[in-house]
Amino acid sequence: MYRPKREWAWDEQAEQEYLEKRAKLADKGYVTDEDVCRYFAENGVDGCEPTDIRPMMLDAITASPLERVLRSLQ
């Protein structure tokens, strides 16, 4: 189970971006949380549970640009 790291940063703007990203995933055929888990697995994100989708995406959306760059170095 995923433990949210940046829940304090989840705001209305982050929620709107989350909904936009979910709409783009739905356009590609990934509608349910289970579908999105499958999409993530297909793209190298393993161990995802359907209940993890929203907090994982909101944490990623609210990450700072520096944090994103540093994570990309892994």
PDB file of C-alpha atoms in Angstrom, residues 2-11 14 54-55 58-59 62:
ATOM      1  CA  TYR A   2       1.264   3.425  -0.988  1.00  0.00           C
ATOM      2  CA  ARG A   3       1.761   5.995   1.769  1.00  0.00           C
ATOM      3  CA  PRO A   4       1.177   9.567   0.565  1.00  0.00           C
ATOM      4  CA  LYS A   5       4.215  11.795   0.973  1.00  0.00           C
ATOM      5  CA  ARG A   6       2.917  15.202  -0.067  1.00  0.00           C
ATOM      6  CA  GLU A   7      -0.718  15.165   1.033  1.00  0.00           C
ATOM      7  CA  TRP A   8      -0.284  18.668   2.493  1.00  0.00           C
ATOM      8  CA  ALA A   9       0.350  19.950  -1.056  1.00  0.00           C
ATOM      9  CA  TRP A  10      -2.766  18.488  -2.644  1.00  0.00           C
ATOM     10  CA  ASP A  11      -4.870  21.477  -3.543  1.00  0.00           C
ATOM     11  CA  ALA A  14      -3.438  19.555  -8.222  1.00  0.00           C
ATOM     12  CA  ARG A  54      -5.005   8.804  -6.745  1.00  0.00           C
ATOM     13  CA  PRO A  55      -2.401   9.415  -4.003  1.00  0.00           C
ATOM     14  CA  LEU A  58      -1.257  13.577  -6.720  1.00  0.00           C
ATOM     15  CA  ASP A  59       2.157  13.130  -5.093  1.00  0.00           C
ATOM     16  CA  THR A  62       2.758  18.185  -6.610  1.00  0.00           C
TER      17      THR A  62
END
